[in-house]
Short mmCIF file of C-alpha atoms in Angstrom, two decimals:
data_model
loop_
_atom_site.label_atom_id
_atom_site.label_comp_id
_atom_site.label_asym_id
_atom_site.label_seq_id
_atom_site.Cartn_x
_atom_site.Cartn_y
_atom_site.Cartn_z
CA UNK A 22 -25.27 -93.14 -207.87
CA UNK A 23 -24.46 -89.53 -208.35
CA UNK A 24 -26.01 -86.63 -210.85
CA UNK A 25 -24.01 -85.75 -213.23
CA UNK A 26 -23.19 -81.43 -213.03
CA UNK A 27 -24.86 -79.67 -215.98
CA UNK A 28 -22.06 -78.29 -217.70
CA UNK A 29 -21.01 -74.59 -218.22
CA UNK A 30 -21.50 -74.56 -221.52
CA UNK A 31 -24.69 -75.79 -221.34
CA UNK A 32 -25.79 -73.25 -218.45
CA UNK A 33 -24.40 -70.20 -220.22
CA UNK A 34 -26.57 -71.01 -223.41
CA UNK A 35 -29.88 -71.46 -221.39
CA UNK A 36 -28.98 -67.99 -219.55
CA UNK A 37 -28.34 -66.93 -223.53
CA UNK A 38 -31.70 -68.32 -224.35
CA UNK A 39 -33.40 -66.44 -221.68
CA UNK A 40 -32.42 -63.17 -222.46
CA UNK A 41 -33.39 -63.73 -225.99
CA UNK A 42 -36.85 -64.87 -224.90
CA UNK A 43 -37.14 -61.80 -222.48
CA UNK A 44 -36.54 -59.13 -225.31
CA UNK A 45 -38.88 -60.51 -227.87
CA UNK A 46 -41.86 -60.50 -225.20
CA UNK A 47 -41.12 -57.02 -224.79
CA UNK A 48 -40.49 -56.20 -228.33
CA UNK A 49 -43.91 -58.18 -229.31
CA UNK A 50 -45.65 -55.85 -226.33
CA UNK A 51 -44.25 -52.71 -226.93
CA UNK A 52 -45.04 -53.26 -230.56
CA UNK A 53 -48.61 -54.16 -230.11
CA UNK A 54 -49.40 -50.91 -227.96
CA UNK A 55 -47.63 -48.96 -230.30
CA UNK A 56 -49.69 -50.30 -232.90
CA UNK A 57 -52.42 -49.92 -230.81
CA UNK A 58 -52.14 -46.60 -230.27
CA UNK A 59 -51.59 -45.96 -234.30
CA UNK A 60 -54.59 -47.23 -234.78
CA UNK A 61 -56.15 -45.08 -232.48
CA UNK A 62 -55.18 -42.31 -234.22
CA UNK A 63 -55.70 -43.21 -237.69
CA UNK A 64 -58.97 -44.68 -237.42
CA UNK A 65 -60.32 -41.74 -235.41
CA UNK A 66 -62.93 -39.37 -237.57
CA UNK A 67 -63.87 -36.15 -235.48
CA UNK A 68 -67.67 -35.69 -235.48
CA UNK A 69 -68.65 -32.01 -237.41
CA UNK A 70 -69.57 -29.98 -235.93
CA UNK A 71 -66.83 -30.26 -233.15
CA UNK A 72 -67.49 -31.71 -230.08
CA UNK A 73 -66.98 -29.59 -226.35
CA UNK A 74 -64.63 -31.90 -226.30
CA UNK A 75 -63.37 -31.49 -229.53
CA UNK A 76 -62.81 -27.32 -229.15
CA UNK A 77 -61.29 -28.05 -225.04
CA UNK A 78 -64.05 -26.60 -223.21
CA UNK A 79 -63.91 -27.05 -219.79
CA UNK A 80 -65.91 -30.09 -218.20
CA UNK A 81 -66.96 -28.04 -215.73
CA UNK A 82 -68.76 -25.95 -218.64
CA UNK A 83 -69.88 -29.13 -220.43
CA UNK A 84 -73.72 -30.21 -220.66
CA UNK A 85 -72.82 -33.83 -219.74
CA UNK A 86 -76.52 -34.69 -220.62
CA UNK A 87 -75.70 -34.79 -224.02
CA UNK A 88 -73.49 -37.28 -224.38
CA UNK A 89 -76.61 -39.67 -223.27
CA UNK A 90 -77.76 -40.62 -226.83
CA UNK A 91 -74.49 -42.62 -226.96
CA UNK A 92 -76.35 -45.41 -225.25
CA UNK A 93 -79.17 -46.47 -226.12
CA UNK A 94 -80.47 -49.46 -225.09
CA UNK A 95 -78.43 -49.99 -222.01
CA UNK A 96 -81.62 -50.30 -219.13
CA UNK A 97 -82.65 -53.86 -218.28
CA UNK A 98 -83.45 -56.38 -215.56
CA UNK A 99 -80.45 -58.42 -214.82
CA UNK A 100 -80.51 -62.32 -214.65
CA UNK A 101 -79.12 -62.90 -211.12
CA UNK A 102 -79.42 -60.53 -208.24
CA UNK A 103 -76.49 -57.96 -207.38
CA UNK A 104 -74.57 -57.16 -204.64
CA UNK A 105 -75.05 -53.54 -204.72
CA UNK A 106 -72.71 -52.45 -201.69
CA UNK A 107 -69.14 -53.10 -201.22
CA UNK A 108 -66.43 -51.73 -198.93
CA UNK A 109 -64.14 -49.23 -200.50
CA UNK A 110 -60.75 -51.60 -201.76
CA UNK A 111 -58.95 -48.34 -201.34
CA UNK A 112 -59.28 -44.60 -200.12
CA UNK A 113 -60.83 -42.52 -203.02
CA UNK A 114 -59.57 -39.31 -202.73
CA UNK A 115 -61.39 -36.57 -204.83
CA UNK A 116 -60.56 -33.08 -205.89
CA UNK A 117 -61.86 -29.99 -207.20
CA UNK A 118 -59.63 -29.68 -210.29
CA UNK A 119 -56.80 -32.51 -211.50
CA UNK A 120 -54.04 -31.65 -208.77
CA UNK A 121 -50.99 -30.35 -208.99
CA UNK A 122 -48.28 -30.52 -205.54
CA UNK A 123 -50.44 -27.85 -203.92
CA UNK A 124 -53.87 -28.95 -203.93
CA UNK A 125 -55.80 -30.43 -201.56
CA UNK A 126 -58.38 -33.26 -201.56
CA UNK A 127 -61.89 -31.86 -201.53
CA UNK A 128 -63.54 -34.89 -200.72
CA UNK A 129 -62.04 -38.33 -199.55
CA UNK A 130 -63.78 -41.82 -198.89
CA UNK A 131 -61.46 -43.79 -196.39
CA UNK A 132 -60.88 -47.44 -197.53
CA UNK A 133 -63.46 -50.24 -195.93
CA UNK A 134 -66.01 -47.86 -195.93
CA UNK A 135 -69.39 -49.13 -197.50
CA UNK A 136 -70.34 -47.42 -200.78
CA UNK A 137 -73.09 -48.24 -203.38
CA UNK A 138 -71.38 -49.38 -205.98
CA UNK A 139 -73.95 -50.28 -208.42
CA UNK A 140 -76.73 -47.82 -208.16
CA UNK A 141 -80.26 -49.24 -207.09
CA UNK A 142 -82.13 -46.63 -208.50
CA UNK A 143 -80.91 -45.47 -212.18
CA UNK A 144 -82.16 -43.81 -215.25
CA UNK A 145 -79.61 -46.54 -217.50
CA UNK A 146 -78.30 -49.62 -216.90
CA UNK A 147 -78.74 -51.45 -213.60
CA UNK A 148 -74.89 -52.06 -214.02
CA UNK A 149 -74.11 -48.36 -214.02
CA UNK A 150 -74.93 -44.95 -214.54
CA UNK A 151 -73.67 -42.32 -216.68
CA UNK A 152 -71.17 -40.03 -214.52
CA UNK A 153 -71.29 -42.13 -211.46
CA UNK A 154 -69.15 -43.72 -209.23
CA UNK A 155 -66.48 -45.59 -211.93
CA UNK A 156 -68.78 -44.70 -215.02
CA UNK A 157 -66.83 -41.79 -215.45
CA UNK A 158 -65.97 -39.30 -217.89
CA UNK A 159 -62.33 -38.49 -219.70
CA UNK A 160 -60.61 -35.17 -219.05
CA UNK A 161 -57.91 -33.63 -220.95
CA UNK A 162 -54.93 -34.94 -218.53
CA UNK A 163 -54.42 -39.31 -218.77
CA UNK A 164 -55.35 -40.92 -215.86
CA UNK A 165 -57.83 -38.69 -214.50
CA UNK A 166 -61.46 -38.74 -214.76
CA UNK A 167 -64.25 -36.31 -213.80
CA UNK A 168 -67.15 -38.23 -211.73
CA UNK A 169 -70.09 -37.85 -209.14
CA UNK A 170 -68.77 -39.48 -206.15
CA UNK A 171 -69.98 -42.97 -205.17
CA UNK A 172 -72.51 -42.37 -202.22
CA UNK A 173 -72.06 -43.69 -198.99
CA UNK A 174 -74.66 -44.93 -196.14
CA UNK A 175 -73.83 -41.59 -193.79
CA UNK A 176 -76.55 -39.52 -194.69
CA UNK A 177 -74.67 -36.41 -194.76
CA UNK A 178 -72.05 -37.80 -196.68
CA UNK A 179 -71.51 -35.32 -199.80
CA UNK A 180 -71.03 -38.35 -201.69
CA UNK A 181 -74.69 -37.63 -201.75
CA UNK A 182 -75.04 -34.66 -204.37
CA UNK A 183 -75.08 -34.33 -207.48
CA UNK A 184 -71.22 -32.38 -207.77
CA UNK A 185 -68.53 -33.54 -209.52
CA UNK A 186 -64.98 -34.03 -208.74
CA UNK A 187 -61.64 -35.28 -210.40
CA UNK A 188 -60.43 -38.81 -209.01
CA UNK A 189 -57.55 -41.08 -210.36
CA UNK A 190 -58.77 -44.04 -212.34
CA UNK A 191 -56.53 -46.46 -210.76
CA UNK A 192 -59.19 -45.97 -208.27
CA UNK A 193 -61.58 -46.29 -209.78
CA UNK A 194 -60.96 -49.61 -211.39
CA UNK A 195 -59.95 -50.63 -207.83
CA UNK A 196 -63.73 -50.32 -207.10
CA UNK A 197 -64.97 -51.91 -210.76
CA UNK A 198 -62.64 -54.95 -209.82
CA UNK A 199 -64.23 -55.66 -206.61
CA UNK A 200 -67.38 -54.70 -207.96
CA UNK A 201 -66.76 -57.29 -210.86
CA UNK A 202 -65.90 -60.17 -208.28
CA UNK A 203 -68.72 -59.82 -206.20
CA UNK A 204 -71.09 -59.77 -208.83
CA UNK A 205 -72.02 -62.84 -211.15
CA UNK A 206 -73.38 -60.61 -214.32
CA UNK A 207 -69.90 -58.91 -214.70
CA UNK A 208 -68.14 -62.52 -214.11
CA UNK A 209 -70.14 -63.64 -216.76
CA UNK A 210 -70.21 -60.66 -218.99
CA UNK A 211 -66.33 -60.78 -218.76
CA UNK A 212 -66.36 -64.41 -219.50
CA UNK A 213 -68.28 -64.16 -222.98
CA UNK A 214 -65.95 -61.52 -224.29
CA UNK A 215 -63.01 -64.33 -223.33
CA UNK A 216 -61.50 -61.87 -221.17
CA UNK A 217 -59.42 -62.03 -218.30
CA UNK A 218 -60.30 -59.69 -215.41
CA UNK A 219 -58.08 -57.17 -215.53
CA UNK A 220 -59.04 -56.98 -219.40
CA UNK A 221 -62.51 -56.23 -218.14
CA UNK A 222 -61.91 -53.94 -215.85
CA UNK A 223 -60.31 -52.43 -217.95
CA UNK A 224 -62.73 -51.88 -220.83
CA UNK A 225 -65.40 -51.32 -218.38
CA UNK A 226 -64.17 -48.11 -216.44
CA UNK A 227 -63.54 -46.80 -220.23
CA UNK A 228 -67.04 -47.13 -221.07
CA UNK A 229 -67.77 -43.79 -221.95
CA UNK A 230 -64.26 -43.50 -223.78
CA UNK A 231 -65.23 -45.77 -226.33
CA UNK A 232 -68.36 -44.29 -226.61
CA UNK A 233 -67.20 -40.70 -227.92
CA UNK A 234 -64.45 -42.22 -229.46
CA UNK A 235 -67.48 -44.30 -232.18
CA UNK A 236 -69.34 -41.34 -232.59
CA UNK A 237 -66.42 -39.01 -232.75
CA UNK A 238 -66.46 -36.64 -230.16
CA UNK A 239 -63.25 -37.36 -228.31
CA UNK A 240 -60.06 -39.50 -228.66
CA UNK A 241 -59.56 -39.99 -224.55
CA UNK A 242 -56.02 -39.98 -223.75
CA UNK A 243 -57.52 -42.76 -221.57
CA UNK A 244 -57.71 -45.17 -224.29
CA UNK A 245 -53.92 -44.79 -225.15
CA UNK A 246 -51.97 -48.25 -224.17
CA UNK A 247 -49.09 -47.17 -222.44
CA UNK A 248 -45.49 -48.11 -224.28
CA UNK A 249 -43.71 -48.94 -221.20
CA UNK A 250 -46.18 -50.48 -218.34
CA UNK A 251 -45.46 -52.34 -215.31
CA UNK A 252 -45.46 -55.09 -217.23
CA UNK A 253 -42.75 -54.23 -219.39
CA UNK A 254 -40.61 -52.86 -216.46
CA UNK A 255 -40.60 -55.91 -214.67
CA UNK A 256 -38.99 -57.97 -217.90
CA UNK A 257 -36.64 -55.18 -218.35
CA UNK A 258 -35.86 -55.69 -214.96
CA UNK A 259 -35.73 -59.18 -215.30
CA UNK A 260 -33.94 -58.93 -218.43
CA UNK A 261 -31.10 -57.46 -216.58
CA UNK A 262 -30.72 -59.70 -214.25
CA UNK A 263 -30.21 -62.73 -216.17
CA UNK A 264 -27.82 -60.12 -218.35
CA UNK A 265 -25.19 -59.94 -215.33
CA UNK A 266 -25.72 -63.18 -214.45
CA UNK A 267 -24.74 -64.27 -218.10
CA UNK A 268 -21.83 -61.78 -218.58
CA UNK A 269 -20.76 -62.65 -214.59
CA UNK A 270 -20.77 -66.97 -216.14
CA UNK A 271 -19.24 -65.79 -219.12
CA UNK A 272 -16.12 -67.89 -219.19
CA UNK A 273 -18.49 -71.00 -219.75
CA UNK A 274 -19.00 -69.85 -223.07
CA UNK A 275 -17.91 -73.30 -225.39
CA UNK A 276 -14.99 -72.60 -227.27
CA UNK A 277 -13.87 -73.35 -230.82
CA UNK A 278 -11.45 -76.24 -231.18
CA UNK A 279 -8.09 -75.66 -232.81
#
């Protein structure tokens, strides 16, 4: 017995259908991290006197230190035991000042290599520390953070000291993700917020964002959702697609009866 042929009609409407679908995900996302980043802004209430942050001094000027009464609370034994060394997911290449075409990388980590990722011996948390490895701190330029870099098991390595560098924080949440899945606390801490990973990693490698940002010493660009992300490419892209293909099937559009 044979299929019957879905009809033009009825092909051209689900195309139709599509497309409308398509453009109010990416209305409804756009719209939430506009929102979000309105929010931001409004809700934001600059600490006085203002912050190092606040008046642009450099970081390199900054007394980091102080920013340390942000957290209180943070040390503790954790329930399970922790994997505290993990290859490199990706080469973390580190710099000397946020690069421009010209500069080079000061300091580089080649991916696989084995870093501590979660420091064994810390003044905070035994999840992190305060201007370490992914714990980093906001600049003045999204996407960039200023950081001592994670150490590595070559003694020499100048992962080592105590200097800091700029690093992307792609990169960093490269590390926090793996990091994250080789480590039951952070499964579970990201489980109890009813998170999905991403969402944690996230939040986590903008730890010390949120922290000025509640006692009101610096809106990080950092915490800005970005308008048009990857995300919302890939449905305009996908949005277009289905587009040609409906205006290429157009002639299956039903029409009115005389």
């Amino acid at each position: 017995m044979s299929v019957p042929s879905v009809s033009k009609p009825f092909l051209w409407w689900c195309t139709v259908l599509t497309v409308i679908i398509l453009l109010c995900v990416i209305v409804y996302r756009t719209g939430a991290a506009w929102y979000h980043n309105h929010q931001l802004r409004k809700d934001f209430s600059a600490a006085v006197p203002a912050s190092p942050y606040q008046q642009g001094t450099p970081l390199e000027q900054m007394d980091l230190g102080a920013y340390s009464s942000y957290f209180p609370g943070i040390s503790g034994e954790p329930e399970y035991s922790l994997t505290h060394r993990i290859e490199a997911p990706v080469s973390l290449k580190y710099y000397t000042e946020i690069p421009t075409d010209e500069t080079a990388v000061a300091l580089e980590i080649p991916k696989g290599t084995m870093i501590e990722a979660i420091p064994e011996d810390t003044q905070g948390s035994s999840f992190y520390e305060l201007g370490y490895g992914y714990t980093s701190y906001p600049t003045y330029g999204k996407g960039w953070r200023y950081v001592r870099p994670f150490k590595t098991a070559e003694a020499a390595s100048p992962g080592l000291g105590e200097e800091y560098y700029y690093i992307k924080i792609d990169h960093l949440e490269a590390v926090l993700d793996a990091a994250i899945r080789a480590n039951k606390p952070f499964r579970a801490a990201v489980r109890q917020q009813h998170w999905a990973l991403n969402q944690g990693t996230h939040t986590f490698a903008r730890l010390i964002d949120e922290a000025l940002y509640q006692n009101g010493a610096y809106l990080s660009p950092d915490l800005f959702y970005r308008i048009l992300d990857r995300w919302n490419l890939m449905l305009l892209g996908a949005t277009a697609i289905v587009t040609v293909v409906l205006l290429r099937t157009g002639a299956g559009f039903p029409r009115a009866r005389r």
